[in-house]
Short mmCIF file of C-alpha atoms in Angstrom, two decimals:
data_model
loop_
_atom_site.label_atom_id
_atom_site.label_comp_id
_atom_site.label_asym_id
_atom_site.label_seq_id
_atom_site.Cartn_x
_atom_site.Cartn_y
_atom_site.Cartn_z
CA UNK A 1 85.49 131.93 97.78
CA UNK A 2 85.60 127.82 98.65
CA UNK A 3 85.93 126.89 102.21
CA UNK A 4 89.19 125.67 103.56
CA UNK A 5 89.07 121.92 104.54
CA UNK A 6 90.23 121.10 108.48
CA UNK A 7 93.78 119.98 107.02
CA UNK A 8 94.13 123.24 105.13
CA UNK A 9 93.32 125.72 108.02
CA UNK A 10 95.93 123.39 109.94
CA UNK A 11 98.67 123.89 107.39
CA UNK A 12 97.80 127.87 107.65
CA UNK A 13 97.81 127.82 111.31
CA UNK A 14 101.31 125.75 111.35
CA UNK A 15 102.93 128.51 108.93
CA UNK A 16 102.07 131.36 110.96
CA UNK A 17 103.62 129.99 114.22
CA UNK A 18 107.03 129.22 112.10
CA UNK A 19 106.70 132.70 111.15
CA UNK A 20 106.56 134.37 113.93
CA UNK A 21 109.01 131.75 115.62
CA UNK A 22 111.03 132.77 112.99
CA UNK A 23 110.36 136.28 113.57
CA UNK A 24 111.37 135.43 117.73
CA UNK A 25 115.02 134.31 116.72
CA UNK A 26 115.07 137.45 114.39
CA UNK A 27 114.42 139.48 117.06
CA UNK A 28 116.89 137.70 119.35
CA UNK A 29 120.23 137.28 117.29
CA UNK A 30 119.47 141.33 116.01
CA UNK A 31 118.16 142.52 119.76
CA UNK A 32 121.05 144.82 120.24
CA UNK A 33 120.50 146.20 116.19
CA UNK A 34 117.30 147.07 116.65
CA UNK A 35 115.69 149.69 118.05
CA UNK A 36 113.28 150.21 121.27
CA UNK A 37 110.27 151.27 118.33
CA UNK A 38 111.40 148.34 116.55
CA UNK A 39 111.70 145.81 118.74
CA UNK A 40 107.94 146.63 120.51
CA UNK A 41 106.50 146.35 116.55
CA UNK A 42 108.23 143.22 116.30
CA UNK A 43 107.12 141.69 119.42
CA UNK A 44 103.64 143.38 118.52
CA UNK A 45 103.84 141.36 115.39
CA UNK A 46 104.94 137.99 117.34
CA UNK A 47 101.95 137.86 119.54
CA UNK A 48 99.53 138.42 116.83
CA UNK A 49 100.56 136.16 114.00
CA UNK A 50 100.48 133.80 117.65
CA UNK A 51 96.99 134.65 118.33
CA UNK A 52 96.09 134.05 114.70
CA UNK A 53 97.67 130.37 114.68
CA UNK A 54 96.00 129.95 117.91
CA UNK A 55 92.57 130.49 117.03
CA UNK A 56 93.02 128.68 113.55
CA UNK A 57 93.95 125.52 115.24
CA UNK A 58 90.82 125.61 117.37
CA UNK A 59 88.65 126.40 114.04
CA UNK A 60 90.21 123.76 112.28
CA UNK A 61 89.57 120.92 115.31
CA UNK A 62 86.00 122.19 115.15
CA UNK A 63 85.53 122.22 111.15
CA UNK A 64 86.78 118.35 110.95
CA UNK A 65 83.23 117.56 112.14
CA UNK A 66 81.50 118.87 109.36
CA UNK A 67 84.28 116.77 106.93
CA UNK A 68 84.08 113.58 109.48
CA UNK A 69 79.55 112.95 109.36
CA UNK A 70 79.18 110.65 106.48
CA UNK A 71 82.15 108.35 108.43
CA UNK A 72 80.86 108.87 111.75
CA UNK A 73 77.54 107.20 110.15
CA UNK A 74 78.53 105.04 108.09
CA UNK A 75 80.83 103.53 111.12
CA UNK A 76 77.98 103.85 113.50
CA UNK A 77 75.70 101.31 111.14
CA UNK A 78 78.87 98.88 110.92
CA UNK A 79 79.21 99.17 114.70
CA UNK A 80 75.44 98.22 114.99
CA UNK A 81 75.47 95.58 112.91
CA UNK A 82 78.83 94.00 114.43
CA UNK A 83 76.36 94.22 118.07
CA UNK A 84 73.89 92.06 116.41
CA UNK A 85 76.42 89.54 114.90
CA UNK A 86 77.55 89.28 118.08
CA UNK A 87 74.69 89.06 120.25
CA UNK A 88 73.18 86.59 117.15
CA UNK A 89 76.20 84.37 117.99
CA UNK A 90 75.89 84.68 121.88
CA UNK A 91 72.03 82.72 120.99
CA UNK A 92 74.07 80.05 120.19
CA UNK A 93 73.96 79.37 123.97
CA UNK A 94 70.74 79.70 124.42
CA UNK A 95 69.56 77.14 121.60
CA UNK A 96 71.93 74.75 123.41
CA UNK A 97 70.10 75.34 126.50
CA UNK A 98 66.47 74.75 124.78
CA UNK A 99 67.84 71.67 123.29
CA UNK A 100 68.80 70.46 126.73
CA UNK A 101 65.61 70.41 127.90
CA UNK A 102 64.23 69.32 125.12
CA UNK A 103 65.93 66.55 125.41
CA UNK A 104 64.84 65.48 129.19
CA UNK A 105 61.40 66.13 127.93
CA UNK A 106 61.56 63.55 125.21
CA UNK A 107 63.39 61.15 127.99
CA UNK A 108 59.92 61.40 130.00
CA UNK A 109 57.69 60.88 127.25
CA UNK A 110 59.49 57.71 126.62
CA UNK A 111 59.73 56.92 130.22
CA UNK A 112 55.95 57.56 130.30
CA UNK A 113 57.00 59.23 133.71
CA UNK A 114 53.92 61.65 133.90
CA UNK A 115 55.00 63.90 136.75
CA UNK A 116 58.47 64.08 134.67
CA UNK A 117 56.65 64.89 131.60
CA UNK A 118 55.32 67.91 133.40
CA UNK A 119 58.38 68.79 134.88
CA UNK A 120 59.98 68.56 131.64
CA UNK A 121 57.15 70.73 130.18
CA UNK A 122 57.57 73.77 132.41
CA UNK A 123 61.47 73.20 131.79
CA UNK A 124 61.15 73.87 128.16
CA UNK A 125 58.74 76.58 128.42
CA UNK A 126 61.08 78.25 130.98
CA UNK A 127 64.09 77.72 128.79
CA UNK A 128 62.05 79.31 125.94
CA UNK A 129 61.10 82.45 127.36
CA UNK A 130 64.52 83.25 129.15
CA UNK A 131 65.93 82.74 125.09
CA UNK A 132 62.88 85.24 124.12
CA UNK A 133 64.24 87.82 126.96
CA UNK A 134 67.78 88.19 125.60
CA UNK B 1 84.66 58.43 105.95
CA UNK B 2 83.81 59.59 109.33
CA UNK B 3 87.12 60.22 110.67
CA UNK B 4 87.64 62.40 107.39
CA UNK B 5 84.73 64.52 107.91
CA UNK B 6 86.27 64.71 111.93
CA UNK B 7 89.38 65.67 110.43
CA UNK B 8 87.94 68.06 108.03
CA UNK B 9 85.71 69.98 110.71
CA UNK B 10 89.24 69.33 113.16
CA UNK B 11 91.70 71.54 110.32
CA UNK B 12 88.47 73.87 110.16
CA UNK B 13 88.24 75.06 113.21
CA UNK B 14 92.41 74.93 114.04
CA UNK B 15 92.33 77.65 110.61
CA UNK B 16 89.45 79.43 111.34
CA UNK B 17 90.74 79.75 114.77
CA UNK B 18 93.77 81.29 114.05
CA UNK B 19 92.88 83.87 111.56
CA UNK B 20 90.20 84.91 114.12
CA UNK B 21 93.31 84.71 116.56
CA UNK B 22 95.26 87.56 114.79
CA UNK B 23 92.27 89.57 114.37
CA UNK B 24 91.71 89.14 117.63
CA UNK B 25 95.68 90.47 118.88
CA UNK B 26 95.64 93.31 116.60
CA UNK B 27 92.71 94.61 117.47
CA UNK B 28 92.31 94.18 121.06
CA UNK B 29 96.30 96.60 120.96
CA UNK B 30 94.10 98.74 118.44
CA UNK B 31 91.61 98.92 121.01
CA UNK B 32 94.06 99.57 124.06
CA UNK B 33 96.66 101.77 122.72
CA UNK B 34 93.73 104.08 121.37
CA UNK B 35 92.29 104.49 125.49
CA UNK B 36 95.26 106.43 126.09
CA UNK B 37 93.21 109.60 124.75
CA UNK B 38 92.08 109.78 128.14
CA UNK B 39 95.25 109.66 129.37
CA UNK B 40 96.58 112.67 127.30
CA UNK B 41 96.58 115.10 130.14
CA UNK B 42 95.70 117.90 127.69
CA UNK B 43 92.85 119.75 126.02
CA UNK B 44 92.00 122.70 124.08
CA UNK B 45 89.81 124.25 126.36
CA UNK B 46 92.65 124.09 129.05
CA UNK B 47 95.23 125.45 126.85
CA UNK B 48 92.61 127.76 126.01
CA UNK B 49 92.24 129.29 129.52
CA UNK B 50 96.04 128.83 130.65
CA UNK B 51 96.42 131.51 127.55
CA UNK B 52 93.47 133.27 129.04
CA UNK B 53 95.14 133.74 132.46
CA UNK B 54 98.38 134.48 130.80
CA UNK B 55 96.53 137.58 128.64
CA UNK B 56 95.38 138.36 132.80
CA UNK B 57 99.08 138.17 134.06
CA UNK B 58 100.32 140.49 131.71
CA UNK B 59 97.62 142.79 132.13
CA UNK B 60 98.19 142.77 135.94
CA UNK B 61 94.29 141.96 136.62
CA UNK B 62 92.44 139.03 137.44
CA UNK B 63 88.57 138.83 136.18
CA UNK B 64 87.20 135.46 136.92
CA UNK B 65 84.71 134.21 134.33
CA UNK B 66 86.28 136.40 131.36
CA UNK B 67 87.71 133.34 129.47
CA UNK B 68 86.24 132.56 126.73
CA UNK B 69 86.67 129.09 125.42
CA UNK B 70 83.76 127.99 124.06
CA UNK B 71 84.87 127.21 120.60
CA UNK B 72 87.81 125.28 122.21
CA UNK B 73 85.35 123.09 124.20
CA UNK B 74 83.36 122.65 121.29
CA UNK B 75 86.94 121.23 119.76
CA UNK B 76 87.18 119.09 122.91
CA UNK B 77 83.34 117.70 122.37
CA UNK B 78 84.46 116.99 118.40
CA UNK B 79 87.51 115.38 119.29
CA UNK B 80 86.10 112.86 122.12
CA UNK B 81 83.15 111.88 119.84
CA UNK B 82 86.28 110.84 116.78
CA UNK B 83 87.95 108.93 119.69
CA UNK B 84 84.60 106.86 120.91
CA UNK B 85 83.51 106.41 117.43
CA UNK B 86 86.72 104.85 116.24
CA UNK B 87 87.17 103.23 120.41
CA UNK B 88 83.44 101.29 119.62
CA UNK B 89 84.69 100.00 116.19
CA UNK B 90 88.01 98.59 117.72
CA UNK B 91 85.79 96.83 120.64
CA UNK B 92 83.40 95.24 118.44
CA UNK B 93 85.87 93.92 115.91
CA UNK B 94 88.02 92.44 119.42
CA UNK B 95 84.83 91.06 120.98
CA UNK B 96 83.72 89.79 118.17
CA UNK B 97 87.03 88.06 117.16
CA UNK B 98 87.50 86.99 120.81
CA UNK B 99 87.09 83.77 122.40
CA UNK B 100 83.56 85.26 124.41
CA UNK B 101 81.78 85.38 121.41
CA UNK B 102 81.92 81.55 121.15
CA UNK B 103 82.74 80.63 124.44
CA UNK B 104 79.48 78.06 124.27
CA UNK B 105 78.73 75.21 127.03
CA UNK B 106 77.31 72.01 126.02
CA UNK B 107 77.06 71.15 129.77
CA UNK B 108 73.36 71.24 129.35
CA UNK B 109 72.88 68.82 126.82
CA UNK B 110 75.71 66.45 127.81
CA UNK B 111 74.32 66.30 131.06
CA UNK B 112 70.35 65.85 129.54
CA UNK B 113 71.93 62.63 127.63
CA UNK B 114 73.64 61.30 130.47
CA UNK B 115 70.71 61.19 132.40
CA UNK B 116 68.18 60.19 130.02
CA UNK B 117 67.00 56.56 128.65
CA UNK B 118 65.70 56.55 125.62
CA UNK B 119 63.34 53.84 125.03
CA UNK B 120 65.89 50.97 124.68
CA UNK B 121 68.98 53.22 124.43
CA UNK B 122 71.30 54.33 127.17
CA UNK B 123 74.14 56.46 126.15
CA UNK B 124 77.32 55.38 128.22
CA UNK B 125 79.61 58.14 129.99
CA UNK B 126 82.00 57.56 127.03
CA UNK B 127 79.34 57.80 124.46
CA UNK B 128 78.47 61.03 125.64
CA UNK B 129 81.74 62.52 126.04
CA UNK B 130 82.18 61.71 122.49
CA UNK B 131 78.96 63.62 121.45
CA UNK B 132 79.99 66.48 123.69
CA UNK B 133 83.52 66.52 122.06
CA UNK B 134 82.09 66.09 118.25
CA UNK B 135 79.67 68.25 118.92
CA UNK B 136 81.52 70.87 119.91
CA UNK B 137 84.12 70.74 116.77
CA UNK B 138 81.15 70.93 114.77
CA UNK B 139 79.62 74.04 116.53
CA UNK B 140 83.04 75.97 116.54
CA UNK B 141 83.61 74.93 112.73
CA UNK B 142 80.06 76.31 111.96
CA UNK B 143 80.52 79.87 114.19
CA UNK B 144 84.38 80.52 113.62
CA UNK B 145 83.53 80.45 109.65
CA UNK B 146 80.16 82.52 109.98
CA UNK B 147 82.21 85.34 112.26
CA UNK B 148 85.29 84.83 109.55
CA UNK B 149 82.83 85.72 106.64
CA UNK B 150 81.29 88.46 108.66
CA UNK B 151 84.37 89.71 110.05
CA UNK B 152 85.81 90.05 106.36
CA UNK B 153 82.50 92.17 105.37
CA UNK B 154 82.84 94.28 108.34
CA UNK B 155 86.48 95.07 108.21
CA UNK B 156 85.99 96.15 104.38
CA UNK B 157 82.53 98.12 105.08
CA UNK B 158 84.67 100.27 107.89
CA UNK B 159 87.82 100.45 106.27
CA UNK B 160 87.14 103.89 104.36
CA UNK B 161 85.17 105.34 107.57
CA UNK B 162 88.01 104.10 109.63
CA UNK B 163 90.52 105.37 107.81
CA UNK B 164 89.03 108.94 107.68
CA UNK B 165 87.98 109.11 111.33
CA UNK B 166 91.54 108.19 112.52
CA UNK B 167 92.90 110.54 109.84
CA UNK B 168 90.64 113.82 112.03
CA UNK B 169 91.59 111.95 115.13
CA UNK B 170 95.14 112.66 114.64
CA UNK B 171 94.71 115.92 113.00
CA UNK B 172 93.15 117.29 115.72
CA UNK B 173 95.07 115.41 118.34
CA UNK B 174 98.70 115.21 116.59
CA UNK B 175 98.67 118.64 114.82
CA UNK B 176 95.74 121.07 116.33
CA UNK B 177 96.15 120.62 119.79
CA UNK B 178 100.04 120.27 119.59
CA UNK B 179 100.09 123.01 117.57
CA UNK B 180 98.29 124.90 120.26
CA UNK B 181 100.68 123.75 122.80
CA UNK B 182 103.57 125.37 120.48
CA UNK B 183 101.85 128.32 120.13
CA UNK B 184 101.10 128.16 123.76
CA UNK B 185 104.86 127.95 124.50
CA UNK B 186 105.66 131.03 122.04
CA UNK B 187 103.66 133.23 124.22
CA UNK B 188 104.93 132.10 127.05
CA UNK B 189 108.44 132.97 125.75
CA UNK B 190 107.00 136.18 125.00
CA UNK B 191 105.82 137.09 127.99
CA UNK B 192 109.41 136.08 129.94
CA UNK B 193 111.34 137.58 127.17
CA UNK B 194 109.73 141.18 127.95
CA UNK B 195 111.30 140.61 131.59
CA UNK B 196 114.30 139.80 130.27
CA UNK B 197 114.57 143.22 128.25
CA UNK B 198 113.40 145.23 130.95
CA UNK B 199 116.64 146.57 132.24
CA UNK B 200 114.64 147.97 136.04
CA UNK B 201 114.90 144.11 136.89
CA UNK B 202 117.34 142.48 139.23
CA UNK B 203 119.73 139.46 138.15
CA UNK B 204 118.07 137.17 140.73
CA UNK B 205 114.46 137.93 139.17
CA UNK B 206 115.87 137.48 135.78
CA UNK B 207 117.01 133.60 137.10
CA UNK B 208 113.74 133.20 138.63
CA UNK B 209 112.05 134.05 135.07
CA UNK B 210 114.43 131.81 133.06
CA UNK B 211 113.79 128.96 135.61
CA UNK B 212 109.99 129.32 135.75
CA UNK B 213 110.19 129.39 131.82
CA UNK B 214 112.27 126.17 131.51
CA UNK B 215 110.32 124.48 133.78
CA UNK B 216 106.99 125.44 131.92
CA UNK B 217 108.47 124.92 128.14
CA UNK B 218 110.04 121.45 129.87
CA UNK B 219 106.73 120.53 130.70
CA UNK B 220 105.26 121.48 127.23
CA UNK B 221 107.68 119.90 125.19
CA UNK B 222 106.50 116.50 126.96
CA UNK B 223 102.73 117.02 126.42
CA UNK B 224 103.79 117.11 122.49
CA UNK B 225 105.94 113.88 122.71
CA UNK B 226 102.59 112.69 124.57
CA UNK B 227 100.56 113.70 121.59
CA UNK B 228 103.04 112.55 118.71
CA UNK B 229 103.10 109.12 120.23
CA UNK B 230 99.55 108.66 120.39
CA UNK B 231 99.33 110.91 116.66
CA UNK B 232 102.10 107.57 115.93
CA UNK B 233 99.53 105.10 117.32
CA UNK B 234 97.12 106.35 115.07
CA UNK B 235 98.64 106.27 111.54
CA UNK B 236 99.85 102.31 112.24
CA UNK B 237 96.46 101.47 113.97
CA UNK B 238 94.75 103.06 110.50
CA UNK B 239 98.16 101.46 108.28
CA UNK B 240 97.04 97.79 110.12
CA UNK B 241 93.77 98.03 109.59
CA UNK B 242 94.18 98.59 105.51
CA UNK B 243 96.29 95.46 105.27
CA UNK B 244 93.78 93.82 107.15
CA UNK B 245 91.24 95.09 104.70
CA UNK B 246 93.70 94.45 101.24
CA UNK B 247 94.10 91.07 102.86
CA UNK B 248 90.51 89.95 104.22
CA UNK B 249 90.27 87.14 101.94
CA UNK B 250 93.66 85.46 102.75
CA UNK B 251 93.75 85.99 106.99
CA UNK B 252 95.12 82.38 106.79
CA UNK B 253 98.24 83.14 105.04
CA UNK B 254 101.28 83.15 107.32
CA UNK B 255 102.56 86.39 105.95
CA UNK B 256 99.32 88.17 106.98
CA UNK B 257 99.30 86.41 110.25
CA UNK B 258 102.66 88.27 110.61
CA UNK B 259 102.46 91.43 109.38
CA UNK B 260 99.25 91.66 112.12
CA UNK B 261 101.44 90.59 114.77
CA UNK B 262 103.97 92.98 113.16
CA UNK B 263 100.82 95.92 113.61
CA UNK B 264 100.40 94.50 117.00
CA UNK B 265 103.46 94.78 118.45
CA UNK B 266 104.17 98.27 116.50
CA UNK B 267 101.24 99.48 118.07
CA UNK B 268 102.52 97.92 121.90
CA UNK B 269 105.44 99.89 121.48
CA UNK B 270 104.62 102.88 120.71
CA UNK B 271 102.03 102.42 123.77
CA UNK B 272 105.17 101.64 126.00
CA UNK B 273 106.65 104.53 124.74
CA UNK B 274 103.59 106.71 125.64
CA UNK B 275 103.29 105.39 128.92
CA UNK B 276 106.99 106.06 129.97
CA UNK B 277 106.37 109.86 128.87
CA UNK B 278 103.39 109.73 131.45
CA UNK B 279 104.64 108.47 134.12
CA UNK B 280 107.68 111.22 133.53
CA UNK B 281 104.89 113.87 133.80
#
């Protein structure tokens, strides 16, 4: 026999509470009609079909993740690669940065400032490795 | 020439700017209308043991530790991982559409220029303003069209995950655990209903049942609204998110700038709506 899907076994469970609600307002417009033996099989009736729907709606909420894998993966890899887009954007920054100091390290080679030159050395270096850790 | 090519990078970035811009509003209310799962208030494990202690009341015993509910907190587990899946997507697509993701300084290199001589060329204050200014045109022109490209790939990659994730989200929110709650009320009617037959009990006992019914069925009937709302949410969050998709090429065009706003503000009222049924709770 082929497996219900998550929506079916929802559609199941939603017909046998509006059965036995049904059944409740039966019961209720025909209480005096009915007798004792009667209205105990009804009510006996009631709480199972309940009981039923009840447990069907848990099965169902539990059988969507079998149905829901390939999206949950295939979302997962777009959600990764959105992370790196993003993070390869946030470098951005960081380049700027490099180029900063870049820049005051070509502004003491032409100032033939030696002890800026150094200065400016360690900046880059710095600058470098700080880009490297993000 | 050069104030074309200024102009041309200028209308760039103003475009590229505002497509990112309506992105950016629809799914940042995509993002916040779908936190309000954790402001639902209800779950199928609790449902699960109210029944459990209801099954206890009728039976006139109490056994601690005799509920089972392990399925239903395996539905919980299901559900929550739906939510973050689908919460993570939303918050990527914002962040990434969002004014963070280029929110660059050029402070560093401005000031480098400023303060450097170059042989026989000083840059004046104005001068470097300017190259700040340009510069950062150019840089926004170059990211705002690399994140539009990327955020057209991404949106059409996710859009048949997304749209079968929010689909389960709402089954199991909107219909499962609702339904639940409906069949939760049923029993409850059953088990007052039995009083109200039972022709050894007084007429003040028979008010105190219908009261402590009303209240409880009163208090049901708003945990549903609470879950249709948010089942609402849903279906134009996943309904936005396919014109956004259909349209990925044209995000420019002022009638898909509006019908995202039109998403947007769909999506904030329905939220409103939510939050005035939780704040009634």
């Amino acid at each position: 026999m082929a497996q219900l899907s998550a929506e079916e076994i929802t559609s199941l469970a939603e017909s046998l509470s509006d059965i036995s609600n049904k059944a409740a307002e039966y019961r209720q417009e025909r209480f005096n009609d009915l007798s004792a033996n009667e209205r105990r099989e009804l009510s006996e009736l009631i709480s199972s079909l309940l009981e039923t729907a009840d447990q069907l709606f848990t099965a169902s909420a539990v059988t969507v993740i079998e149905e829901a894998q390939g999206s949950i993966n295939a979302l997962n890899e777009v959600i990764e690669e959105i992370k790196s887009t993003f993070a390869a954007i946030r470098k951005v920054q960081k380049a700027i940065e490099v180029t900063a100091s870049v820049i005051n390290l070509g502004s003491a080679l032409v100032a033939k400032n030696p002890q800026a030159i150094g200065k400016a050395i360690a900046g880059v270096i710095k600058t470098w490795r700080t880009d490297e850790d993000t | 020439m050069r104030v074309f090519i200024l102009m041309l990078s200028l209308s760039l970035v103003l475009t590229s700017c505002i497509n990112l811009k309506e992105v950016n509003t629809y799914s940042s209310a995509a993002l916040r209308s779908l936190e309000n799962f954790e402001a639902l208030g209800s779950s199928f494990e609790e449902v699960c043991v109210d029944n459990c202690f209801l099954v206890q009341l009728q039976a006139m015993q109490l056994i601690p530790g005799s509920c089972d509910c392990e399925l239903d907190r395996a539905a919980d587990s299901i559900t929550f991982v739906l939510y973050s899946v689908v919460r993570m997507y939303f918050e990527g697509l914002a962040k990434l559409s969002g004014p963070e993701a280029v929110n660059y300084t050029l402070a560093p290199v401005t000031s480098a220029l400023s303060e450097g001589k170059f042989g026989d060329l000083t840059l004046d204050k104005a001068q470097v303003e300017a190259v700040g200014k340009i510069s950062t045109i150019l840089l926004r022109a170059v990211t705002d069209g690399y994140r539009k490209g990327k955020i057209a790939q991404f949106i059409d990659q996710a859009n048949g995950p997304i749209q079968e994730l929010l689909r389960f989200l709402a089954l199991n929110v909107h219909r499962n655990l609702s339904g639940k709650l409906g069949v939760r009320q049923q029993k409850l009617r059953e088990y007052y209903f039995r009083y109200l037959g039972d022709t050894t009990v007084s007429n003040f006992e028979r008010r105190t049942v219908i009261k402590e019914y009303t209240f409880a069925a009163r208090e049901i009937s708003n945990q549903r609204a609470k879950l249709a709302a948010y089942g609402k949410t849903l279906d134009r969050i996943a309904m936005g998110h396919k014109e956004l998709t259909d349209r990925r090429e044209r995000l420019g065009l002022q009638a898909t700038k509006d019908l995202l706003s039109q998403y947007a503000s769909e999506i904030r009222a329905i939220m409103g709506e939510f939050n005035k049924l939780k704040n009634e709770n």
